Every structure is written in C-alpha cells, then in structure tokens.
Short mmCIF file of C-alpha atoms in Angstrom, two decimals:
data_model
loop_
_atom_site.label_atom_id
_atom_site.label_comp_id
_atom_site.label_asym_id
_atom_site.label_seq_id
_atom_site.Cartn_x
_atom_site.Cartn_y
_atom_site.Cartn_z
CA MET A 7 112.38 9.39 9.63
CA LYS A 8 115.96 9.97 8.46
CA HIS A 9 117.66 7.43 6.12
CA GLU A 10 114.41 5.42 5.92
CA LYS A 11 115.08 4.05 2.43
CA MET A 12 118.70 3.26 3.31
CA LYS A 13 117.52 1.33 6.32
CA LEU A 14 115.29 -0.72 4.04
CA VAL A 15 118.22 -1.49 1.78
CA LYS A 16 120.27 -2.58 4.82
CA LEU A 17 117.50 -4.93 6.00
CA LEU A 18 117.54 -6.53 2.56
CA ASP A 19 121.32 -6.84 2.71
CA GLU A 20 121.01 -8.85 5.92
CA ILE A 21 118.41 -11.20 4.44
CA LEU A 22 120.40 -11.66 1.28
CA CYS A 23 123.54 -12.47 3.35
CA PHE A 24 121.52 -15.26 5.03
CA SER A 25 120.43 -16.65 1.65
CA PHE A 26 123.91 -16.64 0.16
CA ILE A 27 125.34 -18.30 3.29
CA HIS A 28 122.75 -21.04 2.91
CA ASP A 29 123.51 -21.69 -0.75
CA ALA A 30 120.39 -20.13 -2.28
CA THR A 31 120.53 -19.85 -6.07
CA GLU A 32 117.18 -18.08 -6.58
CA MET A 33 115.85 -15.17 -4.58
CA ASN A 34 112.75 -13.09 -5.04
CA ILE A 35 112.11 -9.73 -3.36
CA ASN A 36 108.76 -7.97 -3.39
CA ILE A 37 108.42 -4.59 -1.67
CA LYS A 38 105.02 -2.96 -1.20
CA MET A 39 104.50 0.48 0.27
CA ASP A 40 101.35 2.16 1.52
CA ASP A 41 100.68 5.32 3.45
CA GLU A 42 102.10 4.04 6.70
CA LYS A 43 104.29 0.96 6.17
CA TYR A 44 106.61 -1.02 3.99
CA ILE A 45 106.02 -4.70 3.46
CA ILE A 46 109.00 -6.72 2.35
CA GLN A 47 108.28 -10.22 1.07
CA PHE A 48 111.30 -12.39 0.46
CA LYS A 49 111.53 -15.91 -0.94
CA ASP A 50 114.56 -18.07 -1.72
CA ASN A 51 115.56 -21.68 -2.21
CA SER A 52 118.09 -21.82 0.63
CA LYS A 53 119.11 -25.23 1.82
CA GLY A 54 120.05 -27.07 5.00
CA VAL A 55 118.68 -24.67 7.58
CA SER A 56 117.87 -26.54 10.75
CA LYS A 57 114.54 -26.35 12.51
CA GLU A 58 116.27 -25.02 15.61
CA ARG A 59 117.88 -22.23 13.59
CA ILE A 60 114.52 -21.20 12.11
CA GLU A 61 112.97 -21.20 15.59
CA ASN A 62 115.81 -18.99 16.74
CA ILE A 63 115.35 -16.56 13.87
CA LYS A 64 111.56 -16.56 14.47
CA GLU A 65 112.25 -15.45 18.05
CA MET A 66 114.74 -12.81 16.97
CA ILE A 67 112.56 -11.21 14.27
CA ASN A 68 109.57 -11.09 16.57
CA VAL A 69 111.35 -9.08 19.26
CA GLU A 70 109.56 -5.81 19.92
CA LYS A 71 110.88 -2.93 17.81
CA GLN A 72 113.45 -0.88 19.75
CA PRO A 73 113.97 2.56 18.19
CA GLU A 74 117.04 3.40 20.26
CA MET A 75 118.88 0.26 19.08
CA GLU A 76 117.84 0.95 15.48
CA GLU A 77 119.10 4.53 15.55
CA TYR A 78 122.45 3.58 17.07
CA TYR A 79 123.25 0.41 15.16
CA TRP A 80 121.34 0.50 11.84
CA GLU A 81 124.53 1.13 9.83
CA LEU A 82 125.78 -2.28 10.98
CA VAL A 83 122.88 -4.18 9.43
CA GLY A 84 123.96 -6.40 6.55
CA GLN A 85 127.50 -5.12 7.01
CA GLN A 86 129.13 -8.41 7.66
CA ASP A 87 128.97 -11.43 5.46
CA TYR A 88 129.64 -14.04 8.17
CA ASN A 89 126.78 -12.86 10.30
CA ASP A 90 123.19 -14.06 10.00
CA GLU A 91 121.97 -13.25 13.47
CA PHE A 92 118.83 -11.34 12.44
CA THR A 93 118.75 -9.59 15.80
CA LEU A 94 118.79 -6.15 14.22
CA VAL A 95 116.20 -7.16 11.61
CA GLY A 96 113.80 -7.90 14.44
CA LEU A 97 114.70 -4.71 16.35
CA MET A 98 113.95 -2.65 13.20
CA SER A 99 110.68 -4.40 12.20
CA ASP A 100 107.19 -3.89 13.56
CA LYS A 101 105.94 -7.30 12.56
CA ALA A 102 107.52 -10.33 10.94
CA SER A 103 106.71 -13.88 9.87
CA ILE A 104 108.98 -16.65 8.68
CA HIS A 105 108.34 -20.04 7.16
CA TYR A 106 110.93 -22.57 6.05
CA ASP A 107 110.34 -25.61 3.89
CA PRO A 108 113.43 -27.83 3.41
CA GLU A 109 112.26 -28.59 -0.12
CA LYS A 110 111.29 -25.08 -1.20
CA GLY A 111 113.37 -22.72 0.92
CA LEU A 112 112.73 -19.60 2.99
CA SER A 113 109.74 -17.34 2.97
CA LEU A 114 110.00 -14.19 5.09
CA THR A 115 107.69 -11.19 5.44
CA LEU A 116 108.64 -8.02 7.30
CA TYR A 117 106.44 -5.01 8.10
CA ARG A 118 108.04 -1.72 8.89
CA ASN A 119 105.97 1.37 9.83
CA PHE A 120 107.20 4.84 9.01
CA LYS A 121 106.18 8.45 9.46
CA LYS A 122 104.73 9.61 6.17
CA ASN A 123 105.91 13.24 6.33
CA ASN A 124 109.54 12.20 6.74
CA LYS A 125 109.84 9.17 4.60
CA MET B 8 109.40 -19.12 22.32
CA LYS B 9 111.28 -18.03 25.46
CA LYS B 10 109.17 -16.73 28.35
CA ARG B 11 110.38 -13.13 28.86
CA LEU B 12 110.51 -11.31 32.16
CA SER B 13 108.31 -8.21 32.45
CA GLU B 14 109.94 -4.76 32.27
CA LYS B 15 108.59 -4.13 35.79
CA ILE B 16 110.58 -7.01 37.31
CA LYS B 17 113.77 -6.05 35.43
CA PHE B 18 113.36 -2.44 36.57
CA LYS B 19 112.96 -3.51 40.21
CA ILE B 20 116.05 -5.75 40.09
CA ILE B 21 118.28 -3.12 38.44
CA ALA B 22 116.95 -0.45 40.85
CA PHE B 23 117.78 -2.79 43.75
CA TYR B 24 121.40 -3.03 42.65
CA LEU B 25 121.70 0.72 42.39
CA ILE B 26 120.04 1.37 45.76
CA ILE B 27 122.41 -1.15 47.34
CA LEU B 28 125.30 1.14 46.29
CA ILE B 29 123.76 4.00 48.26
CA ALA B 30 123.12 1.64 51.22
CA PHE B 31 126.80 0.60 51.16
CA ALA B 32 127.79 4.28 51.22
CA LEU B 33 125.54 4.97 54.23
CA PHE B 34 126.77 1.80 56.00
CA THR B 35 130.48 2.70 55.66
CA THR B 36 130.46 6.45 56.05
CA PRO B 37 128.68 8.85 58.48
CA LEU B 38 126.23 11.25 56.83
CA ASN B 39 128.12 14.32 58.06
CA GLU B 40 131.18 13.15 56.11
CA ILE B 41 129.23 12.25 52.96
CA LEU B 42 127.81 15.69 52.24
CA PRO B 43 131.13 17.66 52.29
CA GLY B 44 132.74 14.82 50.33
CA TYR B 45 129.98 14.98 47.70
CA LYS B 46 130.52 18.73 47.32
CA LYS B 47 134.21 18.07 46.61
CA ILE B 48 133.21 15.54 43.95
CA LEU B 49 130.85 17.98 42.26
CA PHE B 50 133.52 20.67 42.09
CA SER B 51 136.47 18.54 40.98
CA THR B 52 138.00 18.78 37.48
CA ASP B 53 137.28 15.10 36.73
CA ILE B 54 140.13 14.79 34.22
CA LEU B 55 141.66 11.28 33.91
CA ILE B 56 142.41 9.74 36.47
CA SER B 57 140.28 11.25 39.26
CA ASP B 58 139.36 8.72 41.88
CA TYR B 59 136.25 10.04 43.64
CA ILE B 60 136.95 7.79 46.64
CA LYS B 61 140.16 9.72 47.22
CA ILE B 62 138.56 13.09 46.41
CA GLY B 63 135.32 12.78 48.38
CA GLY B 64 135.62 9.64 50.44
CA LEU B 65 134.20 6.12 50.08
CA GLY B 66 130.60 6.96 50.99
CA SER B 67 130.34 10.08 48.80
CA ALA B 68 131.74 8.24 45.79
CA PHE B 69 129.27 5.36 46.18
CA ILE B 70 126.38 7.75 46.79
CA ASN B 71 127.28 9.52 43.52
CA SER B 72 127.52 6.14 41.75
CA GLY B 73 124.13 4.89 43.02
CA LEU B 74 122.41 8.24 42.39
CA LEU B 75 123.61 8.62 38.82
CA GLY B 76 122.80 4.98 38.08
CA LEU B 77 119.25 5.56 39.38
CA ILE B 78 118.90 8.75 37.35
CA ALA B 79 119.95 6.80 34.20
CA LEU B 80 117.46 4.06 35.08
CA LEU B 81 114.60 6.56 35.64
CA PHE B 82 115.58 8.27 32.41
CA ILE B 83 115.21 5.02 30.59
CA LYS B 84 111.84 4.36 32.20
CA ILE B 85 110.48 7.84 31.59
CA ASN B 86 111.47 7.61 27.90
CA LYS B 87 109.77 4.18 27.63
CA THR B 88 112.97 2.48 26.57
CA LYS B 89 113.23 -1.29 27.10
CA LEU B 90 115.63 -2.64 29.70
CA ASN B 91 117.64 -4.64 27.19
CA GLY B 92 121.32 -5.57 27.31
CA LEU B 93 122.43 -2.23 25.88
CA SER B 94 120.46 -0.09 28.31
CA ILE B 95 121.67 -2.21 31.24
CA ALA B 96 125.24 -1.75 29.95
CA ALA B 97 124.62 2.00 29.83
CA ILE B 98 123.29 2.08 33.42
CA PHE B 99 126.22 0.12 34.90
CA THR B 100 128.77 2.10 32.83
CA ILE B 101 127.37 5.38 34.14
CA SER B 102 127.26 4.03 37.64
CA GLY B 103 130.84 2.81 37.35
CA PHE B 104 132.21 5.99 35.85
CA SER B 105 130.43 7.94 38.63
CA LEU B 106 133.22 6.67 40.82
CA PHE B 107 135.76 8.52 38.71
CA GLY B 108 134.67 11.38 36.54
CA LYS B 109 130.90 11.67 36.16
CA ASN B 110 128.67 13.54 38.56
CA THR B 111 125.18 15.03 38.57
CA ILE B 112 126.48 18.42 37.36
CA ASN B 113 128.76 17.52 34.49
CA VAL B 114 126.58 14.92 32.72
CA ILE B 115 123.45 17.05 32.37
CA PRO B 116 124.60 19.50 29.63
CA ILE B 117 125.61 16.59 27.38
CA ILE B 118 122.21 14.93 27.79
CA ILE B 119 120.53 18.32 27.03
CA GLY B 120 122.68 18.54 23.89
CA VAL B 121 121.44 15.17 22.67
CA TRP B 122 117.88 16.27 23.48
CA PHE B 123 118.40 19.37 21.29
CA TYR B 124 119.62 17.08 18.52
CA SER B 125 116.42 15.02 18.76
CA ILE B 126 114.37 18.26 18.53
CA TYR B 127 116.41 19.34 15.50
CA GLN B 128 115.74 15.99 13.86
CA LYS B 129 112.04 16.15 14.82
CA GLU B 130 112.37 12.71 16.40
CA ASN B 131 111.46 11.35 19.80
CA PHE B 132 114.24 11.68 22.31
CA ASN B 133 114.07 7.98 23.19
CA LYS B 134 115.69 7.17 19.82
CA PHE B 135 118.87 8.87 21.03
CA ILE B 136 118.90 7.73 24.64
CA ILE B 137 121.94 5.47 24.13
CA PRO B 138 124.28 8.21 22.86
CA ALA B 139 122.79 10.51 25.55
CA LEU B 140 123.78 8.11 28.34
CA PHE B 141 127.12 6.87 26.98
CA GLY B 142 127.99 10.34 25.60
CA THR B 143 128.64 11.50 29.16
CA ALA B 144 132.14 10.14 28.55
CA LEU B 145 133.07 13.68 27.76
CA ALA B 146 131.63 15.04 31.00
CA PRO B 147 135.11 16.18 32.22
CA MET B 148 135.08 18.77 29.39
CA VAL B 149 132.21 20.49 31.25
CA SER B 150 134.00 20.36 34.64
CA GLN B 151 137.34 21.37 33.15
CA ILE B 152 135.99 24.52 31.48
CA ALA B 153 134.08 25.44 34.65
CA SER B 154 137.23 24.92 36.73
CA ILE B 155 139.31 27.27 34.49
CA PHE B 156 136.93 29.99 35.73
CA ASN B 157 136.97 28.63 39.34
CA PHE B 158 133.43 27.30 39.03
CA SER B 159 132.07 30.85 38.71
CA ILE B 160 128.81 31.55 36.90
CA THR B 161 130.82 32.40 33.73
CA GLY B 162 132.71 29.10 33.98
CA ILE B 163 129.53 27.12 34.56
CA ILE B 164 127.85 28.83 31.57
CA PHE B 165 130.82 28.12 29.26
CA GLY B 166 131.14 24.55 30.48
CA THR B 167 127.42 23.96 30.00
CA LEU B 168 127.47 25.41 26.51
CA LEU B 169 130.40 23.22 25.51
CA GLY B 170 128.62 20.16 27.01
CA ILE B 171 125.47 20.99 25.02
CA ILE B 172 127.47 21.29 21.79
CA ILE B 173 129.20 17.95 22.50
CA GLY B 174 125.85 16.30 23.17
CA PHE B 175 124.43 17.70 19.94
CA ILE B 176 127.20 16.27 17.78
CA ILE B 177 127.62 12.87 19.41
CA PRO B 178 124.65 10.89 17.94
CA PRO B 179 125.41 11.18 14.22
CA ILE B 180 129.13 10.56 14.74
CA ALA B 181 128.52 7.57 17.04
CA SER B 182 126.22 5.74 14.69
CA HIS B 183 128.65 6.35 11.80
CA VAL B 184 132.05 5.42 13.38
CA ILE B 185 130.66 2.04 14.31
CA VAL B 186 131.05 0.99 10.66
CA ALA B 187 134.82 1.52 10.91
CA HIS B 188 135.23 -1.29 13.44
CA GLU B 189 132.11 -3.23 12.37
CA GLY B 190 130.93 -3.61 15.96
CA PHE B 191 134.12 -5.26 17.16
CA ASN B 192 134.74 -2.50 19.71
CA LEU B 193 131.93 -2.64 22.29
CA TYR B 194 132.70 0.81 23.71
CA ASN B 195 131.74 2.58 20.51
CA ILE B 196 131.03 5.91 22.21
CA GLY B 197 134.58 5.76 23.63
CA PHE B 198 135.85 5.69 20.06
CA THR B 199 133.46 8.56 19.16
CA ALA B 200 134.37 10.59 22.24
CA GLY B 201 138.08 10.04 21.50
CA ILE B 202 137.62 11.52 18.04
CA ILE B 203 135.54 14.46 19.30
CA GLY B 204 137.94 15.03 22.24
CA THR B 205 140.99 14.98 19.98
CA ILE B 206 139.46 17.60 17.63
CA LEU B 207 138.24 19.83 20.51
CA ILE B 208 141.56 19.71 22.34
CA SER B 209 143.43 20.57 19.12
CA VAL B 210 141.24 23.67 18.85
CA PHE B 211 141.87 24.56 22.51
CA ARG B 212 145.61 24.07 22.04
CA ALA B 213 145.56 26.27 18.98
CA PHE B 214 144.42 29.08 21.32
CA ASN B 215 147.04 28.15 24.00
CA PHE B 216 144.65 26.40 26.34
CA ASP B 217 145.95 23.02 27.42
CA PHE B 218 144.90 20.48 30.02
CA GLN B 219 147.18 18.27 32.06
CA GLY B 220 146.08 14.87 33.18
CA HIS B 221 146.70 13.85 36.79
CA LEU B 222 146.64 10.81 38.99
CA ILE B 223 144.34 10.76 42.01
CA TRP B 224 144.28 7.11 43.05
CA SER B 225 143.25 5.60 46.42
CA THR B 226 144.65 2.33 47.73
CA ASN B 227 143.28 1.98 51.24
CA PHE B 228 139.68 0.74 50.84
CA THR B 229 140.34 -2.56 49.10
CA LYS B 230 139.09 -4.83 51.89
CA PRO B 231 135.60 -3.32 52.49
CA ILE B 232 135.07 -2.93 48.77
CA PHE B 233 136.17 -6.49 48.09
CA ILE B 234 133.73 -7.94 50.64
CA PHE B 235 130.93 -5.75 49.27
CA LEU B 236 131.62 -6.66 45.65
CA CYS B 237 131.74 -10.39 46.40
CA LEU B 238 128.36 -10.24 48.05
CA TYR B 239 126.99 -7.97 45.30
CA PHE B 240 128.02 -10.22 42.41
CA THR B 241 127.20 -13.49 44.18
CA SER B 242 123.68 -12.22 44.78
CA MET B 243 123.34 -11.58 41.02
CA ILE B 244 124.18 -15.19 40.37
CA ILE B 245 121.70 -16.37 43.02
CA ILE B 246 118.83 -14.09 41.88
CA GLY B 247 119.51 -15.02 38.22
CA TYR B 248 119.41 -18.72 39.17
CA ILE B 249 116.09 -18.31 41.05
CA LEU B 250 114.55 -16.34 38.14
CA ALA B 251 115.76 -18.94 35.61
CA ASN B 252 114.11 -21.74 37.67
CA GLN B 253 110.89 -19.75 38.01
CA ASN B 254 110.78 -19.21 34.28
CA ASN B 255 111.70 -22.75 33.28
CA GLN B 256 115.00 -21.68 31.78
CA SER B 257 117.75 -24.25 32.04
CA ILE B 258 121.03 -23.10 33.50
CA LYS B 259 122.64 -25.30 30.84
CA ASN B 260 121.72 -22.65 28.31
CA LEU B 261 124.54 -20.54 29.71
CA LYS B 262 126.77 -22.60 27.49
CA LYS B 263 124.90 -21.23 24.49
CA LEU B 264 125.39 -17.64 25.76
CA TRP B 265 129.13 -18.34 26.27
CA LYS B 266 129.45 -19.49 22.69
CA ARG B 267 128.23 -16.22 21.23
CA PRO B 268 130.96 -14.10 19.63
CA GLY B 269 129.71 -10.94 21.31
CA ARG B 270 129.98 -8.65 18.26
CA ALA B 271 127.51 -5.78 18.39
CA VAL B 272 124.57 -6.37 18.36
CA THR B 273 124.73 -9.37 20.73
CA ASP B 274 122.13 -8.46 23.28
CA PHE B 275 122.03 -11.32 25.82
CA VAL B 276 118.73 -10.08 27.38
CA ILE B 277 117.07 -10.47 23.96
CA SER B 278 118.85 -13.64 22.83
CA ASP B 279 119.18 -15.56 26.10
CA GLY B 280 116.78 -13.90 28.56
CA PHE B 281 117.29 -11.71 31.60
CA PRO B 282 117.91 -14.48 34.20
CA LEU B 283 120.88 -16.06 32.37
CA THR B 284 122.20 -12.60 31.56
CA LEU B 285 122.12 -11.70 35.28
CA ILE B 286 124.07 -14.90 36.07
CA ASN B 287 126.65 -13.99 33.41
CA MET B 288 126.92 -10.48 34.90
CA GLY B 289 127.49 -11.86 38.39
CA ILE B 290 130.11 -14.38 37.22
CA MET B 291 132.01 -11.73 35.26
CA GLY B 292 131.89 -9.30 38.19
CA LEU B 293 133.24 -11.93 40.57
CA ALA B 294 135.89 -13.13 38.13
CA TYR B 295 137.32 -9.69 37.44
CA THR B 296 137.18 -8.65 41.10
CA LEU B 297 139.23 -11.75 41.95
CA LEU B 298 141.65 -11.05 39.09
CA ILE B 299 142.33 -7.58 40.51
CA ILE B 300 143.01 -9.10 43.96
CA LEU B 301 145.18 -11.78 42.38
CA ILE B 302 147.49 -9.20 40.77
CA LYS B 303 147.60 -7.34 44.11
CA ALA B 304 145.98 -4.20 42.68
CA PRO B 305 143.75 -1.95 44.80
CA LEU B 306 140.00 -1.72 44.53
CA ASN B 307 139.24 1.97 44.22
CA GLY B 308 136.93 4.29 42.16
CA PRO B 309 138.43 3.72 38.74
CA VAL B 310 139.02 0.00 39.24
CA VAL B 311 135.47 -0.60 40.49
CA GLY B 312 134.28 1.61 37.63
CA GLY B 313 136.10 -0.77 35.26
CA ILE B 314 134.54 -3.79 36.89
CA PHE B 315 131.04 -2.25 36.73
CA THR B 316 131.51 -1.50 33.05
CA ILE B 317 132.44 -5.13 32.49
CA VAL B 318 129.41 -6.25 34.46
CA GLY B 319 127.11 -3.95 32.41
CA PHE B 320 128.52 -5.15 29.11
CA SER B 321 128.09 -8.73 30.26
CA ALA B 322 124.50 -8.07 29.26
CA PHE B 323 125.69 -6.96 25.87
CA GLY B 324 128.45 -9.09 24.39
CA LYS B 325 130.94 -9.97 27.09
CA HIS B 326 131.40 -13.32 28.76
CA PRO B 327 134.36 -15.20 30.32
CA PHE B 328 135.33 -16.94 27.11
CA ASN B 329 135.58 -13.96 24.77
CA THR B 330 137.12 -11.59 27.33
CA GLY B 331 139.67 -14.11 28.65
CA PRO B 332 142.00 -14.17 25.64
CA VAL B 333 142.09 -10.35 25.42
CA VAL B 334 143.02 -10.07 29.06
CA ILE B 335 145.76 -12.68 28.56
CA GLY B 336 147.07 -10.52 25.73
CA VAL B 337 147.23 -7.49 28.03
CA LEU B 338 148.99 -9.51 30.74
CA LEU B 339 151.49 -10.80 28.19
CA GLY B 340 152.03 -7.22 27.06
CA ALA B 341 152.79 -6.22 30.64
CA LEU B 342 155.35 -9.00 30.94
CA THR B 343 157.17 -8.17 27.69
CA LYS B 344 157.08 -4.43 28.26
CA GLY B 345 158.13 -4.58 31.90
CA TRP B 346 154.98 -2.90 33.27
CA THR B 347 154.26 -3.52 36.95
CA LEU B 348 150.86 -5.13 37.49
CA GLN B 349 149.92 -2.40 40.01
CA ASN B 350 150.47 0.45 37.53
CA PRO B 351 147.12 2.38 37.42
CA SER B 352 147.12 2.78 33.63
CA PHE B 353 147.86 -0.94 33.23
CA ILE B 354 145.04 -2.00 35.60
CA LEU B 355 142.54 0.14 33.71
CA ALA B 356 143.79 -1.18 30.36
CA LEU B 357 143.45 -4.73 31.72
CA LEU B 358 139.81 -4.23 32.64
CA PHE B 359 138.69 -2.01 29.75
CA SER B 360 140.52 -4.08 27.10
CA THR B 361 137.54 -6.39 27.27
CA THR B 362 135.89 -3.97 24.87
CA LEU B 363 137.69 -6.05 22.27
CA ALA B 364 136.02 -9.32 23.37
CA PRO B 365 134.19 -9.73 20.03
CA ILE B 366 137.59 -10.11 18.27
CA ALA B 367 138.32 -13.18 20.39
CA GLY B 368 134.76 -14.42 20.14
CA PHE B 369 134.65 -14.13 16.40
CA PHE B 370 138.17 -14.73 15.18
CA GLY B 371 139.42 -17.01 17.97
CA SER B 372 141.65 -16.88 21.08
CA ILE B 373 144.93 -16.08 19.28
CA SER B 374 143.37 -13.08 17.63
CA GLY B 375 141.99 -12.02 21.01
CA ILE B 376 145.45 -12.25 22.59
CA ILE B 377 146.94 -10.14 19.78
CA ALA B 378 144.12 -7.60 20.23
CA GLY B 379 144.82 -7.38 23.98
CA PHE B 380 148.57 -7.00 23.41
CA LEU B 381 148.00 -4.26 20.84
CA HIS B 382 145.46 -2.50 23.08
CA LEU B 383 147.95 -2.12 25.93
CA THR B 384 150.46 -0.68 23.48
CA VAL B 385 148.05 1.82 21.91
CA VAL B 386 146.05 2.99 24.92
CA GLY B 387 148.98 4.78 26.63
CA ASN B 388 149.58 6.91 23.55
CA LEU B 389 146.12 8.36 23.32
CA VAL B 390 145.60 10.38 26.49
CA TYR B 391 147.65 13.25 25.09
CA LEU B 392 145.39 13.46 22.04
CA HIS B 393 142.21 14.29 24.05
CA GLY B 394 144.02 15.72 27.04
CA GLY B 395 142.56 13.12 29.39
CA LEU B 396 139.06 14.53 28.90
CA ASN B 397 137.56 11.40 27.33
CA LEU B 398 136.78 9.11 30.21
CA TYR B 399 136.43 6.15 27.82
CA ASN B 400 140.06 6.35 26.67
CA ASN B 401 140.20 2.55 26.45
CA GLY B 402 137.14 2.66 24.15
CA PHE B 403 139.04 5.04 21.92
CA SER B 404 141.98 2.66 21.83
CA GLY B 405 139.64 -0.35 21.34
CA GLY B 406 138.12 1.44 18.36
CA LEU B 407 141.50 2.05 16.75
CA VAL B 408 142.72 -1.49 17.42
CA ALA B 409 139.49 -3.05 16.08
CA THR B 410 139.50 -0.79 13.01
CA PHE B 411 143.07 -1.89 12.35
CA LEU B 412 142.65 -5.58 13.15
CA TYR B 413 139.22 -6.34 11.63
CA PRO B 414 140.18 -5.96 7.95
CA LEU B 415 143.40 -7.89 8.56
CA LEU B 416 141.69 -10.77 10.32
CA ASP B 417 138.83 -10.72 7.84
CA GLY B 418 141.36 -10.92 5.00
CA LEU B 419 143.01 -13.96 6.54
CA LYS B 420 139.72 -15.74 7.30
CA LYS B 421 138.78 -18.29 4.76
CA GLU B 422 135.51 -17.74 2.83
CA ARG B 423 132.64 -19.91 4.00
#
C-alpha cells in the first residue's frame, strides 16, 4: 500500500491536533506493528471534552473503513489545526476504541491493517 | 449510536431517482424522437457549453442523464463501494453533467485509464472509484479529438487513447492538489481537470491545434422541467422525512447538519445519516430551482446539471447556510459588473460557485460573499486556458479562489 507510513503519521497529526486544541500538556504515543496491522495507542491529559463530543468521536472513528475516501483525501488528514472532526481517522482505521476520563484525559486505540508486501 | 440505513435501501432510493429521469424522458418525448436525438448527443463535440436538450431533445438528454447515473450507481455497487455522501455526490454530478457534456461514449476511456492506474499500483480499483467517476470532467477531450477526424475509427482510437492517458494521470494529481486549497473547494477534480486541461491544451496549441468554445443553450423547456424538478425534490424531502421517522431520527437534527462548515471531508451520510441528508438534498434542489426561476433564467441541460450537482453535494458539504453567502457574493458581483442575470456563464457561475461553501461555513458569511464575488470574476478568465474542455470549469475557478483565500483568511483568524 503506497504511502502507508505517511498515512500513519497523518493519523497521528490529527490526534495530536485534538489534544492541543483541548489543552493537553502531556501526550504519550505507542505504536506496535505486527505482520498485518499497526496498533496506535494514544493517551493524553486533555481537558474539558464534553460527553456528547466523545460520543460523536466514538461514532466517527467506528465508521466502516472506506478505501476510496482514504485514497482521495488522506493528504488532508491532520492538515488543519482548527479541525478535530475525526471523520477521516475513522474512514482510515479498521477498528478503534476511545475512552475519556475528565480527570485523566483521553485514551484512544486505533487498528490499521496493511498489505505486508507493500508496506 | 445512530441507526444506519442498509446499503440495499440506499441503493434502491438512489436507483429510483435515476430511473425517474428516464421515465420523465419517456413521458415527454416519443420513442421515435429519442433514438435519433440520442445519436446526435453521442456524436457531438461536447465542448463547453453544449446543452444536450438543444442538441438531442428533452427526452434524449434525460435518457442520457438517467442512464449514466445508473451506470455510475452500478459501478459503485459492483466495486463494493459504500453509498456515502461522496459517492452520492459523484452519481448526481455525473447524472447532471450528462445533460451537457458527458455521454456513454466519452466517459468510458477515462474510467479505463483510472483502472489501468489501479493495475499499475497493484491496488483494487475500488480505491480509485472517486477520481474515476469525477474524472469524466475531461470527457469532451475524447469527443473533441474524435470529432477532428469526423468520428472515424482513427478519431475514435486517438480520442480513446487520450482519454485513457487522462484517466491514468488523474488520481495522483487529484489527491495531491487538494492540499493546496485544504478541502475548501468541494469540486476538487474540477481543479485537477483544470490543471490537466490547461497543460494538454498548451501542448495542442504548440502544434497549432486549437479548440473554440461555443454556446448551445435551450430556453424553451423551462415549464415542464420546473414542474418535474419541484415534484422530484419535494419527494426527496417526503421520503427523507418518512425514513427519519422510521429510524427514530429527529428532524430537529437538521439544525446540527446545517451548522457544519462543509469543508471536505464533511460526509452528511456518515455524520448525520441518510434520511436527513436526503431532506437536505431535496431542500437544496428546490431552493436553487426556485432561485433560477426568480432570476428569470431558463431551466435547460447545463442549468439542471448545475442544480443536480448542488443536490449531489448536499450529501457532502453543502447546505443552505454555507452556500447562501457565496451565492449572494456572485449576485453582488453581477450587479457591480453589469452582468445580466440571464447570461449563461453567469447562471452557471451562480450555481457552481457553491463549490466554495466551506469558506462561508468555516470563516463566516462575509468571507463567503467575498469568495462568491471573486469566483465570478475568476471563472470567466479560465475557459481559454483549457479551451472549454474541462466541464468543471467552475471547480477549477473554485480551486484557485480557495487556494488564494484560505491562507489569507487563516492568517486573519485568531488562534484558538
């Protein structure tokens, strides 16, 4: 898959944008890779994110992966520092989970499958 | 989580709206007039502005529109692509432009070219289905080359080869140029096709081949088309309302949809669900049809094409509140520049300027008005560059205006 690593970097850009917008001062990224997928684990101490907003993000990141949207729009991900829509994050991920604790912050895990021969 | 409609139901509804176009054609025009008219459409040059209603008649034009829309829909289904806002936008855009420039002959080479690109990249074709469908903006290139050789076998071969080359180069350019305007021009392939068209025409001109635009523009079918479109778009609102009720979606959530800025990627089918999206599509179709009647402009192939494109993109970023300011900007431009409201180029600029809706949605109404005003100024200067062979000329202009305006507006916007 072309630009696979760049797409991963873009996904992280989008998540980091969200954290900065929500005044996070500490962020931790953990990336694991096996033969068929990447797992991105992200934690921060972002503040003031409403329950409704988290529900909305949960819905967006759990949208079924849509390769045609990814291929056409991936260069836009994380491109804009006002935007924290997460729509493209969902469209580019195979599986995702999100948890938000007002005291501790955001915890997000993304799974992205790839074709081994082209990674 | 929102209850989502199955792909099967969405497919049936979109198919219904495309079949209705064919039914309208058969209702208004006898079959023995449709076939010769359709032949004229297939063998026209398709350069801007070619109104298929004038070239082949009302029925033939709508048959072409319904057929190509159905082909696009089947194409999406065969390739297992979801019926999301973007694919719905692509279907209605193709259907709309099949009233003035796209036909079953001239779009195929471009799609084959994109398919070759997917083979070259060793990827599934469904990844490139969006540039394949929208990329047909340059379909007149195929017809134009074929027409130079009087649609002989040689002409068709050369036209087809050029179409395949265009299709092959569209996907990488399209996904790259989007960064220039940051998704603030919704007709991104228009911008892409404008760049490709400009370069190709420059090469043609270097070898003393030039293409002249023309104006084929019908004015005498406004009444039947108006009645048809009113019923067509009202039914979208009604069906959307029924589906929303059946799926426990409150109509009040439309307010949420109307607050979205519309910058790509704002896919209303994903974010707000298909029923509310269908209502938005119907409202936008009705509003812009009435606007055309209000300014005493005709409803013909290009104008209905413009309305259909708006309706399609009302599933992917457009709504009354982000398109309104841009349209006001275009109207103000017409007043200050002394354009008549019935001027064909103005009418098309008015409808297609809504490609800049995200500017108004994101930076506010004043910015939207400025974008519309600038769009009207820029769009008229661009046809020469691509020789009228890029059907999405307004998308080209929208790309330039958004690329120019975005950094300026971003610079003026205060940091959050």
